[in-house]
mmCIF file of C-alpha atoms and ligand atoms in Angstrom:
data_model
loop_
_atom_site.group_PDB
_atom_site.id
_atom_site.type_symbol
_atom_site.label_atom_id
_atom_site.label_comp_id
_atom_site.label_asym_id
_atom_site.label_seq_id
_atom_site.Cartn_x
_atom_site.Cartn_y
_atom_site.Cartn_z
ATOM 1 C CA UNK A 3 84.708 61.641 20.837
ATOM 2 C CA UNK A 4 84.361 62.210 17.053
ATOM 3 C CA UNK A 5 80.718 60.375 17.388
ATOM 4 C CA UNK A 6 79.789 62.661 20.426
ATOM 5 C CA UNK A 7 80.690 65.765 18.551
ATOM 6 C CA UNK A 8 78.652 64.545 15.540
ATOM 7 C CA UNK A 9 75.561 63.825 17.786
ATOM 8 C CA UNK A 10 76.028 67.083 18.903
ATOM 9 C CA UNK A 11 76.028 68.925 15.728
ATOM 10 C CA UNK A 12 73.432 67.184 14.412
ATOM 11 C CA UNK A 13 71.289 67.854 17.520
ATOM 12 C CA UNK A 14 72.054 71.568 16.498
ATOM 13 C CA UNK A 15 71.635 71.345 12.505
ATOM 14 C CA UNK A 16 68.020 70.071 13.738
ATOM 15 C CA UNK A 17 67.029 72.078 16.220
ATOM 16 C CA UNK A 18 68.314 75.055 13.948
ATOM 17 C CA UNK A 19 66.034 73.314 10.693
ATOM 18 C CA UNK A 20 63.069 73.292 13.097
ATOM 19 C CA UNK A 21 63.395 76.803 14.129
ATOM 20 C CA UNK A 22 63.629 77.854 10.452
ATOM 21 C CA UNK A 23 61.232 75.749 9.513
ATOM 22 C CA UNK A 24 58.389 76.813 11.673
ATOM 23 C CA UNK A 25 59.500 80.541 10.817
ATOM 24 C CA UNK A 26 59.334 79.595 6.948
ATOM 25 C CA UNK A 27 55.642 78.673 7.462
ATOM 26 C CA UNK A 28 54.332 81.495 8.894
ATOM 27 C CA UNK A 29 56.622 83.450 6.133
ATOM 28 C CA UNK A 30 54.863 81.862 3.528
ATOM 29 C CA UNK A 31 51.104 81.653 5.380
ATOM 30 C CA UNK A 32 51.137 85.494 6.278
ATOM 31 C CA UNK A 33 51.997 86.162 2.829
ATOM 32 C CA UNK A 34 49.749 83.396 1.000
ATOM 33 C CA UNK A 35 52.466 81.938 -0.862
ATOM 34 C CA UNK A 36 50.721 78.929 -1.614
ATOM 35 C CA UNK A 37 52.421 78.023 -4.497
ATOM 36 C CA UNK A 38 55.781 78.092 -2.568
ATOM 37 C CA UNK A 39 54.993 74.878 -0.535
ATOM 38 C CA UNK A 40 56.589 72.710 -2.375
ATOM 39 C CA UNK A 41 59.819 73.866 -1.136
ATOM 40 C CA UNK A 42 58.752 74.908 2.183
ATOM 41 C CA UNK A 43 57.675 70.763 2.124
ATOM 42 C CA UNK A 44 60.912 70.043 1.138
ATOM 43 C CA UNK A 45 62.517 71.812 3.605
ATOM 44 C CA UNK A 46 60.416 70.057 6.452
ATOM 45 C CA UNK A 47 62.011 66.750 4.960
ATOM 46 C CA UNK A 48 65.441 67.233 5.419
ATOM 47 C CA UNK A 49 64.959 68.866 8.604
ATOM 48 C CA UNK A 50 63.238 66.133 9.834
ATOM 49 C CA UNK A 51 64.884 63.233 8.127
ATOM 50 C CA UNK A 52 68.240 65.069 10.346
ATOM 51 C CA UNK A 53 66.195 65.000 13.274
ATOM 52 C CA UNK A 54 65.085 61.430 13.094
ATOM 53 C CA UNK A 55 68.458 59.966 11.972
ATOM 54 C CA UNK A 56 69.698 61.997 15.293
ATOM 55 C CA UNK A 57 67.480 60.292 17.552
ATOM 56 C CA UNK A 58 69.278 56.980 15.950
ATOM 57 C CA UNK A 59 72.507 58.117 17.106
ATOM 58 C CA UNK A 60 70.939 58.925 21.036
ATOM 59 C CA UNK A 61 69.477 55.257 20.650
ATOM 60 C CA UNK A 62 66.122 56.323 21.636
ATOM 61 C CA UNK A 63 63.478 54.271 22.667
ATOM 62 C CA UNK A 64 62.005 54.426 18.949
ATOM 63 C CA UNK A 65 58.996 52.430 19.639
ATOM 64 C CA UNK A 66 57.895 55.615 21.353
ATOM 65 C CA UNK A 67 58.086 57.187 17.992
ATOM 66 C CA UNK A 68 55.374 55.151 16.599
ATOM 67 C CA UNK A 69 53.090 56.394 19.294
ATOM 68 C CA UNK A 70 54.039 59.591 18.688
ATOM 69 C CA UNK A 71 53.041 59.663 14.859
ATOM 70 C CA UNK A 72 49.724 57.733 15.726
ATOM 71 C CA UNK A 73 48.586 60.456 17.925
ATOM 72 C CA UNK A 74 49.651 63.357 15.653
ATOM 73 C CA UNK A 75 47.940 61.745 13.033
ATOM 74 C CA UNK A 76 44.597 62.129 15.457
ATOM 75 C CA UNK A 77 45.339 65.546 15.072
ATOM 76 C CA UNK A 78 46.861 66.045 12.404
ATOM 77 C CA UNK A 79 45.657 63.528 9.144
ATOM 78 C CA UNK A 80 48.474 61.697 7.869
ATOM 79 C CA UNK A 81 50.765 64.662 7.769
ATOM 80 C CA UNK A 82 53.477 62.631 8.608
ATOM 81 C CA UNK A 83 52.944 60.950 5.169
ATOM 82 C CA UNK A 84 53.002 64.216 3.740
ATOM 83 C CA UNK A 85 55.829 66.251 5.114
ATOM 84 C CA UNK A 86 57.997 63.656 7.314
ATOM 85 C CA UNK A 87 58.219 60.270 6.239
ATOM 86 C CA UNK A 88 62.020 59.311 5.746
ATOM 87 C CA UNK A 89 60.860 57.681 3.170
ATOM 88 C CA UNK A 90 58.399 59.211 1.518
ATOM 89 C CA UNK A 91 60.789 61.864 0.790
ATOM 90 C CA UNK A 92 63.307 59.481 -0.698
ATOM 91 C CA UNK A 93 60.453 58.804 -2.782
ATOM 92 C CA UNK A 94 59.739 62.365 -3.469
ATOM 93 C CA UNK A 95 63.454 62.911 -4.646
ATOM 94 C CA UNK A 96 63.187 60.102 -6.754
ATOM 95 C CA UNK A 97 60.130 61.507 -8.185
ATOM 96 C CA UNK A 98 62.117 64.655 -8.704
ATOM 97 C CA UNK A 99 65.161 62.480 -10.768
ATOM 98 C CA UNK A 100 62.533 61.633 -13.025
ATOM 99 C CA UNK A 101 61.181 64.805 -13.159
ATOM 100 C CA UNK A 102 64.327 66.283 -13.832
ATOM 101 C CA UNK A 103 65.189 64.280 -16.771
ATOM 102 C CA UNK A 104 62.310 64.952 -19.136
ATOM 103 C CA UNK A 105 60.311 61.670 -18.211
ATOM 104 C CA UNK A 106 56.659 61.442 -17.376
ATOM 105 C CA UNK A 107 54.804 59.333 -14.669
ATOM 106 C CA UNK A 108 52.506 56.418 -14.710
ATOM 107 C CA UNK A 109 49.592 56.016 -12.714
ATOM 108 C CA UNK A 110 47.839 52.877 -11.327
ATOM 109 C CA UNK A 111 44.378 51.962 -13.475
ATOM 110 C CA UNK A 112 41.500 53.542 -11.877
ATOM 111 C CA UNK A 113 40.649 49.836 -10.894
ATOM 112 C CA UNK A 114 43.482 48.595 -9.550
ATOM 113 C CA UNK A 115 44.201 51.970 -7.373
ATOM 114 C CA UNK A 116 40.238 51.237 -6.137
ATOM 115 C CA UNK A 117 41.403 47.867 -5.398
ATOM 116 C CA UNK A 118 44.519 48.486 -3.712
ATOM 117 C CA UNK A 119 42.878 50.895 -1.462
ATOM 118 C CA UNK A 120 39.761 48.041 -0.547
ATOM 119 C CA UNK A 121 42.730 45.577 0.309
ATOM 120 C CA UNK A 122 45.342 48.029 2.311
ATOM 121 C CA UNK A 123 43.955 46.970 6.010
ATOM 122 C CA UNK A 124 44.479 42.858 4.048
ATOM 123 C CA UNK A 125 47.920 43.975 2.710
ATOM 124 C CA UNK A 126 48.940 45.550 5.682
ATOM 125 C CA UNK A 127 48.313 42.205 7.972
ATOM 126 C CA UNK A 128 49.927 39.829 5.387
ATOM 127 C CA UNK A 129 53.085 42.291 5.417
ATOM 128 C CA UNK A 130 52.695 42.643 9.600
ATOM 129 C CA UNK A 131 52.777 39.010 9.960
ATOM 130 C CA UNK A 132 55.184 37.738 7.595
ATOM 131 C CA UNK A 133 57.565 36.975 9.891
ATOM 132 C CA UNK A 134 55.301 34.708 11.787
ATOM 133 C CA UNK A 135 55.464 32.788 8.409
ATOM 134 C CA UNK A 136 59.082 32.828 7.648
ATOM 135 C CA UNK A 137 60.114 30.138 9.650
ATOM 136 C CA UNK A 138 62.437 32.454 11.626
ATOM 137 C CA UNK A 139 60.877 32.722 14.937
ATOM 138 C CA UNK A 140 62.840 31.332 17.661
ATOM 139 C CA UNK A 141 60.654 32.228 20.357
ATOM 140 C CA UNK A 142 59.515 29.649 22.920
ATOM 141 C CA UNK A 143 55.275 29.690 22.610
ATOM 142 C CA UNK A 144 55.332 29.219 26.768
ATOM 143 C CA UNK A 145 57.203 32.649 27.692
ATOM 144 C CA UNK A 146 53.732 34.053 27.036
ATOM 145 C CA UNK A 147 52.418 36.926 24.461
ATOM 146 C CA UNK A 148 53.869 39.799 25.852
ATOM 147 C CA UNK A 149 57.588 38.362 25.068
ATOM 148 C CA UNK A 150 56.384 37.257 21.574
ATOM 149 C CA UNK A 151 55.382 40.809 20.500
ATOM 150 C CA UNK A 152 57.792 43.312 22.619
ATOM 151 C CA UNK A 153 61.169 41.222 23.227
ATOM 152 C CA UNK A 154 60.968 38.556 20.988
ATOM 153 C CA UNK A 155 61.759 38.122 17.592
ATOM 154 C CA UNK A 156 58.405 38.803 15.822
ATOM 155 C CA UNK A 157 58.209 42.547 16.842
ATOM 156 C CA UNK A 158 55.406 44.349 13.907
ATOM 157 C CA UNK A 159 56.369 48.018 15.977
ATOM 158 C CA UNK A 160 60.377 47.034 13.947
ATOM 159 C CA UNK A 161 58.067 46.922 10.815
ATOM 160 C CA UNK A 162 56.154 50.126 11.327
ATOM 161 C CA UNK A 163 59.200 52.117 12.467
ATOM 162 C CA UNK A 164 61.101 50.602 9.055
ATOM 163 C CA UNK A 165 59.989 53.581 6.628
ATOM 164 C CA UNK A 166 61.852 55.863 9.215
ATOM 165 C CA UNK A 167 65.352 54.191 8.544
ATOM 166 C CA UNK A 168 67.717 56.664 7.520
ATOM 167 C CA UNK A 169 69.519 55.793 4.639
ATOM 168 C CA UNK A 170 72.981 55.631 7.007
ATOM 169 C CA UNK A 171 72.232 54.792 10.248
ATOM 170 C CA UNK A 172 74.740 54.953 13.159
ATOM 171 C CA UNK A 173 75.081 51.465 14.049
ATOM 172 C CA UNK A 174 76.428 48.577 12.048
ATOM 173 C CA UNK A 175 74.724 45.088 11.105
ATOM 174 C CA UNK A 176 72.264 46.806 8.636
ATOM 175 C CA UNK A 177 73.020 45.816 4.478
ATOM 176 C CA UNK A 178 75.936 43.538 5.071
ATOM 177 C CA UNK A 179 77.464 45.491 7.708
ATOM 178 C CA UNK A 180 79.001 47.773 4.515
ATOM 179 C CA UNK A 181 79.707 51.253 5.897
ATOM 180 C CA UNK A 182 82.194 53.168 8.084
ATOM 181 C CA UNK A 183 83.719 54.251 11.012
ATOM 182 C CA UNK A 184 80.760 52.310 13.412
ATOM 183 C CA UNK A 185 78.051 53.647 10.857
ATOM 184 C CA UNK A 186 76.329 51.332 8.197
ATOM 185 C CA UNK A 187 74.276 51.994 4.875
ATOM 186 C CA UNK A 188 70.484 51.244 5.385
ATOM 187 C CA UNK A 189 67.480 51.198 3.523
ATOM 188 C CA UNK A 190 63.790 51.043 4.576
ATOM 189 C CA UNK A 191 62.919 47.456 5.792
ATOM 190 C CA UNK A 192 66.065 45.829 4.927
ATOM 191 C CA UNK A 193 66.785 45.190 8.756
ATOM 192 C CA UNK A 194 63.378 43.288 8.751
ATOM 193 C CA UNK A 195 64.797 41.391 5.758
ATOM 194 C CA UNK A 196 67.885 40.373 7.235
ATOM 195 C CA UNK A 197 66.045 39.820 10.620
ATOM 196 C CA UNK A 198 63.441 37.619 9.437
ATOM 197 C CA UNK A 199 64.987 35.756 6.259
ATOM 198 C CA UNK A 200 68.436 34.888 7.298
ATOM 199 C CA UNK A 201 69.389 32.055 4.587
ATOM 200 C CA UNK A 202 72.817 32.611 3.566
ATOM 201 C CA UNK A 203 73.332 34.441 0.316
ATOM 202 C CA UNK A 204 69.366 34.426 -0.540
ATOM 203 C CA UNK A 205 69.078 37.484 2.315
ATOM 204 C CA UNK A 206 71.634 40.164 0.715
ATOM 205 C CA UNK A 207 70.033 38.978 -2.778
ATOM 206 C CA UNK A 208 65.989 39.663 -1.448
ATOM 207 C CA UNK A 209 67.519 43.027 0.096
ATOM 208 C CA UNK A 210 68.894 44.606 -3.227
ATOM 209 C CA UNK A 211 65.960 42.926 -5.183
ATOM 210 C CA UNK A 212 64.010 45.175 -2.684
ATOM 211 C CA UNK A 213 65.955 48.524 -3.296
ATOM 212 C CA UNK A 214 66.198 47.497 -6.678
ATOM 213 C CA UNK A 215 62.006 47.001 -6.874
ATOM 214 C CA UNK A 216 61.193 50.180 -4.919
ATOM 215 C CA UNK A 217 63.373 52.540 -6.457
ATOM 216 C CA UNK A 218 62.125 50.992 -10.122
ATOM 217 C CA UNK A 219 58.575 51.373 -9.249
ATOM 218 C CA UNK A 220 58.557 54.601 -7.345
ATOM 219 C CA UNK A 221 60.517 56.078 -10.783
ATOM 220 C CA UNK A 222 57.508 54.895 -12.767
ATOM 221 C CA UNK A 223 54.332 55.560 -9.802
ATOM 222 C CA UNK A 224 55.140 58.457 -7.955
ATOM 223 C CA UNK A 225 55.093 56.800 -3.775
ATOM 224 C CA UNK A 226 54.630 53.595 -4.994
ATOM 225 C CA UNK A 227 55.321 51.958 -1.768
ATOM 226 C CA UNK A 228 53.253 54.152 0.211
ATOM 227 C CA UNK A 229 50.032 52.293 -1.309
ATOM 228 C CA UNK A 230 51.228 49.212 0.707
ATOM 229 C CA UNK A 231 52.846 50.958 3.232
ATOM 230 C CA UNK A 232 51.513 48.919 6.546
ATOM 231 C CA UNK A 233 52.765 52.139 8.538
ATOM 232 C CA UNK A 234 50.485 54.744 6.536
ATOM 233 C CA UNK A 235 47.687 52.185 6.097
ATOM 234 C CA UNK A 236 47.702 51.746 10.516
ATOM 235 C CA UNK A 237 48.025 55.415 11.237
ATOM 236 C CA UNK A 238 45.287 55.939 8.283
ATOM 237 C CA UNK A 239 42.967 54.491 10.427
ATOM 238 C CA UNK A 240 43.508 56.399 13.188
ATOM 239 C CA UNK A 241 41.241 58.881 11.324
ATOM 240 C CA UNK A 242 38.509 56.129 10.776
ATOM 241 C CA UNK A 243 37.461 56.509 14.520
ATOM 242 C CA UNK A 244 33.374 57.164 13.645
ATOM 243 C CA UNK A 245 33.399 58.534 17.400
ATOM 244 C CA UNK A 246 36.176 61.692 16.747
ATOM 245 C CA UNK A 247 34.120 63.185 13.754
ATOM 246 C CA UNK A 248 35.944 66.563 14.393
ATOM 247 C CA UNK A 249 39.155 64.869 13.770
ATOM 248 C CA UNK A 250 41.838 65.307 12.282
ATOM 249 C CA UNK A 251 41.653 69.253 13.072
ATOM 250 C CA UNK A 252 43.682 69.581 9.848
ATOM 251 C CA UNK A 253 42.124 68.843 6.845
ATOM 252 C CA UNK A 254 41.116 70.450 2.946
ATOM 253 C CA UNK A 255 38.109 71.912 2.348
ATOM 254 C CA UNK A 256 36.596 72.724 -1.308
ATOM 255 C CA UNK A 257 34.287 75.663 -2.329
ATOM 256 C CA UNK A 258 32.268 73.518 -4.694
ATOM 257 C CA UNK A 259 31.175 76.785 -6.602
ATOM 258 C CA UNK A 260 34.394 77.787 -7.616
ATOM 259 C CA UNK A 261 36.010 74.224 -8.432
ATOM 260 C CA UNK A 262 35.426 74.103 -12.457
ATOM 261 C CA UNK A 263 36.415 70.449 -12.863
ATOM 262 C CA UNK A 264 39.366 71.126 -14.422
ATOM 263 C CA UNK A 265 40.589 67.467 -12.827
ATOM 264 C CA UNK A 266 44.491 69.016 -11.891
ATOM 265 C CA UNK A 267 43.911 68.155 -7.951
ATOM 266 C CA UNK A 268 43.448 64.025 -9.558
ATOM 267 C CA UNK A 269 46.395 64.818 -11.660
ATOM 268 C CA UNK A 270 48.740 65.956 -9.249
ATOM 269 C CA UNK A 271 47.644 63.803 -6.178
ATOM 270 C CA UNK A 272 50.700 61.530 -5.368
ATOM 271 C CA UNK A 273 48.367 58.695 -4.464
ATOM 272 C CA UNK A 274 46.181 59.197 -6.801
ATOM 273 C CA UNK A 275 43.528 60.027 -4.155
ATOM 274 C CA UNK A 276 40.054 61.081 -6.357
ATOM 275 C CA UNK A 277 37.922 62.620 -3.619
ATOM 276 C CA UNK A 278 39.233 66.338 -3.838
ATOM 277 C CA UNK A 279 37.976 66.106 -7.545
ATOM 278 C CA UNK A 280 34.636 64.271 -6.895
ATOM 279 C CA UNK A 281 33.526 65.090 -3.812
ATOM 280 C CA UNK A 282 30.456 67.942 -4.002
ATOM 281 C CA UNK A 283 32.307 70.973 -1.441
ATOM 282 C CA UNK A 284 33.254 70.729 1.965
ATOM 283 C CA UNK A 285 35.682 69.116 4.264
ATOM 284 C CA UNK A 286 37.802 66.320 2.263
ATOM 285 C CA UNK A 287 38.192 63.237 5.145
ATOM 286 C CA UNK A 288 39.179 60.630 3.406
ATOM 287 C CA UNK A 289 41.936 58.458 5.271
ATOM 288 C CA UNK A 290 43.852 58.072 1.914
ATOM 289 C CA UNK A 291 45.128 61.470 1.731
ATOM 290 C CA UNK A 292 48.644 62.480 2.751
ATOM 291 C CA UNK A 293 47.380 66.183 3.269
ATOM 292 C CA UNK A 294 50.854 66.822 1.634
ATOM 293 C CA UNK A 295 49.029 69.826 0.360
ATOM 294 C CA UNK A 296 50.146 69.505 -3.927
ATOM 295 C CA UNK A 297 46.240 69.967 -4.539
ATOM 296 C CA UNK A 298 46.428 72.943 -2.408
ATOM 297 C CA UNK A 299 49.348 73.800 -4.147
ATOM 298 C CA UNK A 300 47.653 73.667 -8.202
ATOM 299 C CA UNK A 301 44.616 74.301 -7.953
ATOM 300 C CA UNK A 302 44.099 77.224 -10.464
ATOM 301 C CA UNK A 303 41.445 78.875 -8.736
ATOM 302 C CA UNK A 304 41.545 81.782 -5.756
ATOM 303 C CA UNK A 305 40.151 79.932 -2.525
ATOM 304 C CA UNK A 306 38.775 76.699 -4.003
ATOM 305 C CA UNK A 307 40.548 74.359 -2.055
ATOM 306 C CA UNK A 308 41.684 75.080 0.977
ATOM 307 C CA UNK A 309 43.830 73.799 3.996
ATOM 308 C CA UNK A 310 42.138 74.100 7.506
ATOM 309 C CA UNK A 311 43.592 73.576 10.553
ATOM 310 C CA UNK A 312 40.713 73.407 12.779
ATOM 311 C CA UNK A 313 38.340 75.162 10.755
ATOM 312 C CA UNK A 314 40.722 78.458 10.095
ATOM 313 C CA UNK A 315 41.956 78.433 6.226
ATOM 314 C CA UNK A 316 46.634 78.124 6.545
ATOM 315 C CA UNK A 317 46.764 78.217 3.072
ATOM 316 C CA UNK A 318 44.330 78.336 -0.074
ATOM 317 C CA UNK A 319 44.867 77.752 -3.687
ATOM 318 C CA UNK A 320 45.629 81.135 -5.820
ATOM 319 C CA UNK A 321 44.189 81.955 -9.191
ATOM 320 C CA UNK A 322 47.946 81.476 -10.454
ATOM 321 C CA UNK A 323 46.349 81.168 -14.211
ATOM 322 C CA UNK A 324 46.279 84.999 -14.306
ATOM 323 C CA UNK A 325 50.066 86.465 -14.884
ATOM 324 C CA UNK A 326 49.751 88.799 -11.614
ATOM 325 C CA UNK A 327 48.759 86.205 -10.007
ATOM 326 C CA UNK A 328 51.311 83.607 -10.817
ATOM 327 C CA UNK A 329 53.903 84.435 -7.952
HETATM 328 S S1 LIG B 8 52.686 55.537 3.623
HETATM 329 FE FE1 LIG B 8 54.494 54.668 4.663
HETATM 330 S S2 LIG B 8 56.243 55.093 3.327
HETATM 331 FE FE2 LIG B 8 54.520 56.368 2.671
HETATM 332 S S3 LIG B 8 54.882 58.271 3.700
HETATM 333 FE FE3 LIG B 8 53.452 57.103 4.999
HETATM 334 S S4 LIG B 8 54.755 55.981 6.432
HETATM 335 FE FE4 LIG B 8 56.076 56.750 4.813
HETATM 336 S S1 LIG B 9 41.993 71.609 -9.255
HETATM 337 FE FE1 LIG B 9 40.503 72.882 -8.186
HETATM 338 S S2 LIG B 9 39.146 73.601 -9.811
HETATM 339 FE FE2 LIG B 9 40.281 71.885 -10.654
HETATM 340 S S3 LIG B 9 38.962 70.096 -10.290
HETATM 341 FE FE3 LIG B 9 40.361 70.245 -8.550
HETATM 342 S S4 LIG B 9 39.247 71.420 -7.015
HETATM 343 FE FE4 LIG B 9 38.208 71.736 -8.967
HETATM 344 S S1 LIG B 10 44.421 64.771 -1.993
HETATM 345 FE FE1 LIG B 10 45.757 66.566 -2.062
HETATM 346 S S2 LIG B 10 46.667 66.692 -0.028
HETATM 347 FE FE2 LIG B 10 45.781 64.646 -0.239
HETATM 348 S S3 LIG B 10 47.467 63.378 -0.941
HETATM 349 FE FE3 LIG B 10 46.396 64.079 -2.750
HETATM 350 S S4 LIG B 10 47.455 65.963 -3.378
HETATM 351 FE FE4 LIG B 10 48.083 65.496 -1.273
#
């Protein structure tokens, strides 16, 4: 009863977010408040993180979900990344902790960024296959392939779906069953942990070590995780596709005239993506960005970068450097 009439109202506390969500943007896109998006962003996160940790509680068929993201991200760039990601935004609001109290960022060496992003499609197998490695795989080789990958124990689609995991999720048998009334406290990939590496006492340990790694590390690089993210890195390459050129319909776009160098787009990227500052005008493709839209957001100059959603500008940088400009 009391579970039903949670479902229920958070089925409504979504579908209400959604509805002010969608009017928010065209709020802020009729009125060019580009330097508003931050919160407007923000508000798409906790709208969908409700919505997503409401399909937990209907038990939906979650592998669906994957599909889902993979063929927005056709459409759509990795704006998932940007604006949805459960946890990307715990990232974000850890990023905003830091913020908060006074203390600056690091970023990744030029180098190793360059070499992270060479070896994501190596680092995402490794990660994917793990499990295959870990000694934990009970499944008998005969009952074929198709039991190996969708009803056995190796299952990558539990991996990809992990940085959707709310951080309570309405079942138990997540971090050491700890939680309440039929609910448990999650994190990100600590199912896959306790899944795949079940030696007792070294499983709770590699969990917190985990949290206690990702948190650290995302204080110090803003989305740390999501440069190893195997989820981002797969649905990344659903804009590789050399035959879809006109893909993803959503995209930036520079005015090379007007860009002055002034290098704040490399400063403020969250994955320290360089291509908006080097790249001579046009459209910006590069499967790296999040299209989370900060660049958008500070760059100082009237209509030199710009968001296009199928070649029609939803939102272009202001010349905020001028007080009656600054919003
Ligand atoms: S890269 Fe992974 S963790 Fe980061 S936002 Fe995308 S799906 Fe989420
Ligand atoms: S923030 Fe704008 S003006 Fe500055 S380097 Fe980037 S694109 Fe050019
Ligand atoms: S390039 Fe711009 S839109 Fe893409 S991830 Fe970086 S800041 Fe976000």
């Amino acid at each position: 009863m009391y579970e039903s009439l949670a479902g229920a109202l958070l089925g409504a506390t979504a579908a209400l977010g959604l509805a002010l969500a969608g009017i928010l943007v065209i709020l802020i896109w009729k009125k060019d408040r580009t330097r508003k998006l931050s919160y407007l962003r923000f508000f798409i996160q906790v709208v969908s993180l409700v919505g997503i940790f409401y399909s937990f509680t209907l038990a939906l068929w979650l592998s669906a979900f994957f599909l889902v993201i993979f063929a927005v991200t056709f459409f759509s760039g990795r704006f998932f990344c940007g604006w949805i990601c459960p946890f990307g935004f715990y990232m974000d609001i850890v990023a905003l902790v830091r913020q908060k109290l006074g203390i600056r960022y690091f970023s990744l060496p030029e180098k190793v960024n360059n070499s992270l992003n060479k070896l994501r499609y190596v680092i995402a197998a490794v990660i994917l296959t793990a499990p295959l490695f870990l000694g934990a795989l009970t499944i008998n080789p005969a009952s074929g392939i198709q039991a190996l990958f969708l009803r056995g124990p190796f299952r990558p689609i539990d991996i990809l779906l992990s940085p959707l995991e709310p951080l309570i999720v309405p079942f138990t048998g997540s971090i050491a069953n700890l939680g309440f009334n039929g609910w448990s406290i999650s994190y990100p990939y600590a199912r896959d942990i306790l899944t795949y590496i079940s030696v007792p006492n070294v499983t709770l340990i590699l969990i917190y070590v985990f949290i206690a790694l990702t948190l650290i590390s995302t204080f110090m690089f803003r989305r740390f995780w999501c440069r190893f993210c195997p989820t981002g890195i797969s649905i990344a390459a659903a804009n590789r596709f050399k035959a879809l050129k006109w893909m993803p319909l959503l995209h930036i776009n520079k005015e090379e005239e007007k860009c002055t160098k002034c290098g704040i787009c490399k400063r403020v990227c969250p994955v320290q993506v360089t291509d908006v500052y080097e790249q001579k005008g046009g459209n910006i493709k590069t499967s790296l960005c999040l299209n989370c839209m900060r660049c958008v957001e500070m760059c100082p100059y009237e209509g030199c970068l710009k968001m296009n959603l199928a070649n029609k500008t939803v939102f272009k940088s202001r010349n905020w450097l001028e007080p009656s400009n600054s919003e």
